[in-house]
Amino acid sequence: MPGILLGDVFPNFEANTTLGKIKFHDYLEDSWGVLFSHPKDFTPVCTTELGRAARLAGEFQKRNVKMIALSIDSVEDHLGWSKDINFYNGEPASATLPFPIIADDKRELAIQLGMLDPDERDKDGIPLTARCVFVVGPDKRLKLSILYPATTGRNFDEILRVIDSLQLTAQKRVATPVDWKPGDRCMVLPNISEEEAKALFPDGVFPKDLPSGKKYLRYTP
């Protein structure tokens, strides 16, 4: 994404939201954060995504992750749209969503963060916001970004899985292999010697024999 790179301090933007005006770093406090953008209010894919995000809010909270959405319409539109999202979820239309929605009706944040989709445009020919996911750490630095086109809905279970990996690898000197889930074996980092690995991982280090003879596939519980 052209707007911000992994490891960069995420912009401390100010914005109007469905829960009032916020300053992003103050909103996060010492939590992790996930910002997910949407092309437009009252659209089908976005409604299903925000509905799923609302149903998973408790899972994000367990991980100390604050959620915040963004769409290119006004706060008034967001509040009206929220009623549809609640109804879609089988909740009272008047319920409050468990996260704020940023009003980026001038597309200022979408431009700043590189979120516009050049292939998807509104009725006036203006580019819509792509489906971006930004995961921000407690240090306010960008830990992960995923960019989906406006036509493809996101998998929020995968976002949770990625956050589990980010939080684990921030604390432990391991990497998570393909399709890893919490509780699965992890990989020992290649820059850790055998002697150091034995000290770091008392539950054992288990290398896989390979035709090359190199012992770089090392697993640990």
Coordinates of C-alpha atoms in Angstrom, one line a residue:
M1 CA 0.0 0.0 0.0
P2 CA 1.5 3.4 -1.0
G3 CA 0.1 5.2 2.1
I4 CA 1.9 3.5 5.0
L5 CA 4.4 0.6 5.3
L6 CA 4.8 -2.1 7.9
G7 CA 6.7 -0.8 10.9
D8 CA 5.6 2.8 10.3
V9 CA 3.9 4.8 13.1
F10 CA 0.2 4.8 12.1
P11 CA -1.1 8.4 11.6
N12 CA -2.7 9.9 14.7
F13 CA -5.6 11.2 12.7
E14 CA -8.7 13.0 14.0
A15 CA -12.1 12.0 12.7
N16 CA -15.8 12.2 13.3
T17 CA -17.4 8.8 14.1
T18 CA -20.7 7.3 15.2
L19 CA -19.4 7.5 18.8
G20 CA -18.2 11.1 18.5
K21 CA -14.9 12.8 17.5
I22 CA -11.8 10.7 18.1
K23 CA -8.0 11.0 17.9
F24 CA -6.8 7.6 16.8
H25 CA -3.9 7.0 19.2
D26 CA -6.1 8.2 22.1
Y27 CA -8.8 5.9 21.0
L28 CA -6.5 2.9 21.0
E29 CA -4.9 3.7 24.4
D30 CA -2.6 0.7 25.1
S31 CA -4.6 -1.7 23.1
W32 CA -4.0 -3.3 19.7
G33 CA -6.2 -1.9 17.0
V34 CA -7.8 -3.1 13.8
L35 CA -9.1 -0.5 11.3
F36 CA -11.2 -1.9 8.4
S37 CA -12.5 0.3 5.6
H38 CA -15.6 -0.1 3.5
P39 CA -16.5 1.3 0.0
K40 CA -19.9 2.7 0.9
D41 CA -22.8 2.6 3.3
F42 CA -26.0 0.7 2.4
T43 CA -24.2 -1.8 0.2
P44 CA -24.5 -5.6 0.4
V45 CA -21.0 -6.9 1.0
C46 CA -20.2 -4.2 3.5
T47 CA -23.4 -5.0 5.5
T48 CA -22.4 -8.6 5.8
E49 CA -18.9 -7.7 6.8
L50 CA -19.9 -5.3 9.5
G51 CA -22.5 -7.8 10.7
R52 CA -19.8 -10.4 11.1
A53 CA -17.4 -8.0 12.7
A54 CA -20.1 -7.1 15.3
R55 CA -20.8 -10.8 16.1
L56 CA -17.0 -11.3 16.6
A57 CA -16.5 -8.2 18.8
G58 CA -16.1 -10.3 21.9
E59 CA -13.3 -12.3 20.3
F60 CA -11.4 -9.1 19.5
Q61 CA -12.0 -7.8 23.0
K62 CA -10.5 -11.0 24.5
R63 CA -7.4 -10.3 22.5
N64 CA -7.2 -6.6 23.7
V65 CA -8.0 -5.4 20.2
K66 CA -10.1 -2.2 19.6
M67 CA -12.1 -2.3 16.4
I68 CA -12.9 0.7 14.2
A69 CA -14.5 0.8 10.8
L70 CA -14.4 3.5 8.0
S71 CA -16.7 4.3 5.2
I72 CA -16.9 7.3 2.9
D73 CA -20.3 8.5 4.0
S74 CA -21.5 10.8 6.8
V75 CA -22.1 10.0 10.4
E76 CA -25.8 10.4 9.8
D77 CA -25.7 7.8 7.0
H78 CA -23.6 5.5 9.2
L79 CA -26.2 5.7 12.0
G80 CA -29.0 4.8 9.6
W81 CA -26.9 2.0 8.1
S82 CA -26.2 0.6 11.5
K83 CA -29.9 -0.1 11.9
D84 CA -29.8 -2.3 8.8
I85 CA -26.6 -4.1 10.1
N86 CA -28.3 -4.8 13.4
F87 CA -31.4 -6.1 11.7
Y88 CA -29.2 -8.3 9.5
N89 CA -27.7 -9.8 12.7
G90 CA -31.1 -10.4 14.2
E91 CA -30.5 -7.6 16.8
P92 CA -32.8 -4.7 17.6
A93 CA -32.3 -2.0 15.0
S94 CA -31.7 0.6 17.7
A95 CA -28.8 -1.3 19.2
T96 CA -25.3 0.4 19.2
L97 CA -22.7 -1.4 17.2
P98 CA -19.7 -2.5 19.4
F99 CA -17.3 -0.2 17.4
P100 CA -17.4 3.2 15.9
I101 CA -17.5 3.9 12.1
I102 CA -15.4 6.8 10.8
A103 CA -17.0 9.3 8.5
D104 CA -14.5 9.8 5.7
D105 CA -17.0 11.6 3.4
K106 CA -14.2 13.8 1.9
R107 CA -12.0 10.7 1.3
E108 CA -9.1 12.4 3.2
L109 CA -8.2 9.3 5.1
A110 CA -8.7 7.0 2.2
I111 CA -6.2 9.1 0.2
Q112 CA -3.7 9.5 3.1
L113 CA -3.7 5.7 3.8
G114 CA -3.7 4.6 0.1
M115 CA -7.1 2.9 0.3
L116 CA -8.8 4.0 -3.0
D117 CA -9.8 1.3 -5.5
P118 CA -9.2 2.7 -9.0
D119 CA -11.4 0.0 -10.6
E120 CA -14.5 0.5 -8.5
R121 CA -16.2 3.8 -8.8
D122 CA -19.5 5.4 -7.7
K123 CA -22.2 6.8 -9.9
D124 CA -20.2 10.0 -10.3
G125 CA -17.1 8.2 -11.4
I126 CA -15.2 8.8 -8.1
P127 CA -13.1 5.8 -6.9
L128 CA -14.5 3.9 -3.9
T129 CA -12.5 2.9 -0.9
A130 CA -11.1 -0.6 -1.1
R131 CA -11.5 -3.1 1.7
C132 CA -8.4 -2.5 3.7
V133 CA -7.4 -4.1 7.0
F134 CA -4.8 -2.4 9.2
V135 CA -3.6 -4.0 12.4
V136 CA -1.8 -1.6 14.7
G137 CA 0.2 -2.7 17.8
P138 CA 0.2 -1.1 21.2
D139 CA 3.3 0.9 20.0
K140 CA 1.1 2.5 17.4
R141 CA 3.1 0.9 14.6
L142 CA 1.6 -0.9 11.6
K143 CA 1.9 -4.7 12.1
L144 CA -0.1 -5.9 9.2
S145 CA -2.1 -4.6 6.2
I146 CA -4.3 -6.5 3.8
L147 CA -6.0 -5.0 0.8
Y148 CA -9.1 -6.5 -0.8
P149 CA -10.9 -5.2 -3.9
A150 CA -14.3 -3.7 -3.3
T151 CA -15.9 -6.8 -4.8
T152 CA -14.4 -9.3 -2.4
G153 CA -15.6 -9.6 1.2
R154 CA -13.1 -10.3 4.0
N155 CA -12.8 -13.3 6.3
F156 CA -12.9 -12.0 9.8
D157 CA -11.9 -15.4 11.3
E158 CA -8.7 -15.1 9.3
I159 CA -8.1 -11.6 10.7
L160 CA -8.4 -13.1 14.2
R161 CA -6.0 -15.9 13.3
V162 CA -3.5 -13.3 12.0
I163 CA -3.8 -11.3 15.2
D164 CA -3.2 -14.4 17.3
S165 CA 0.0 -14.9 15.3
L166 CA 1.1 -11.3 15.6
Q167 CA 0.6 -11.3 19.4
L168 CA 2.4 -14.6 19.9
T169 CA 5.4 -13.7 17.7
A170 CA 5.6 -10.3 19.4
Q171 CA 6.3 -12.1 22.7
K172 CA 8.1 -15.3 21.6
R173 CA 11.0 -15.9 19.2
V174 CA 8.9 -18.1 16.9
A175 CA 7.2 -17.9 13.5
T176 CA 3.8 -19.5 12.6
P177 CA 3.7 -21.8 9.6
V178 CA 1.0 -22.2 7.0
D179 CA -2.5 -22.6 8.3
W180 CA -1.3 -22.2 11.9
K181 CA -3.9 -21.9 14.6
P182 CA -3.5 -21.3 18.3
G183 CA -2.3 -24.5 20.0
D184 CA -0.5 -25.7 16.8
R185 CA 3.3 -26.2 16.7
C186 CA 5.4 -23.1 15.8
M187 CA 8.6 -22.8 13.8
V188 CA 12.0 -21.9 15.5
L189 CA 13.5 -18.9 13.8
P190 CA 16.4 -19.6 11.5
N191 CA 18.7 -17.2 13.3
I192 CA 18.5 -19.1 16.6
S193 CA 21.3 -21.6 17.2
E194 CA 20.6 -25.2 18.3
E195 CA 22.1 -24.4 21.8
E196 CA 20.0 -21.3 22.2
A197 CA 16.9 -23.1 21.0
K198 CA 17.3 -25.8 23.6
A199 CA 17.3 -23.1 26.3
L200 CA 14.5 -21.1 24.8
F201 CA 12.1 -24.0 24.2
P202 CA 12.3 -26.5 27.1
D203 CA 9.4 -28.5 25.6
G204 CA 11.7 -29.5 22.8
V205 CA 12.8 -28.6 19.3
F206 CA 11.9 -31.1 16.6
P207 CA 13.8 -30.7 13.3
K208 CA 12.4 -32.4 10.1
D209 CA 14.9 -34.4 8.0
L210 CA 15.1 -33.0 4.5
P211 CA 16.8 -34.2 1.3
S212 CA 19.1 -31.1 1.5
G213 CA 20.4 -32.2 4.9
K214 CA 19.7 -28.7 6.2
K215 CA 17.9 -28.5 9.5
Y216 CA 15.9 -25.3 9.0
L217 CA 12.5 -26.8 9.5
R218 CA 12.4 -26.9 13.3
Y219 CA 9.2 -27.2 15.2
T220 CA 8.4 -26.4 18.9
P221 CA 5.1 -26.8 20.8

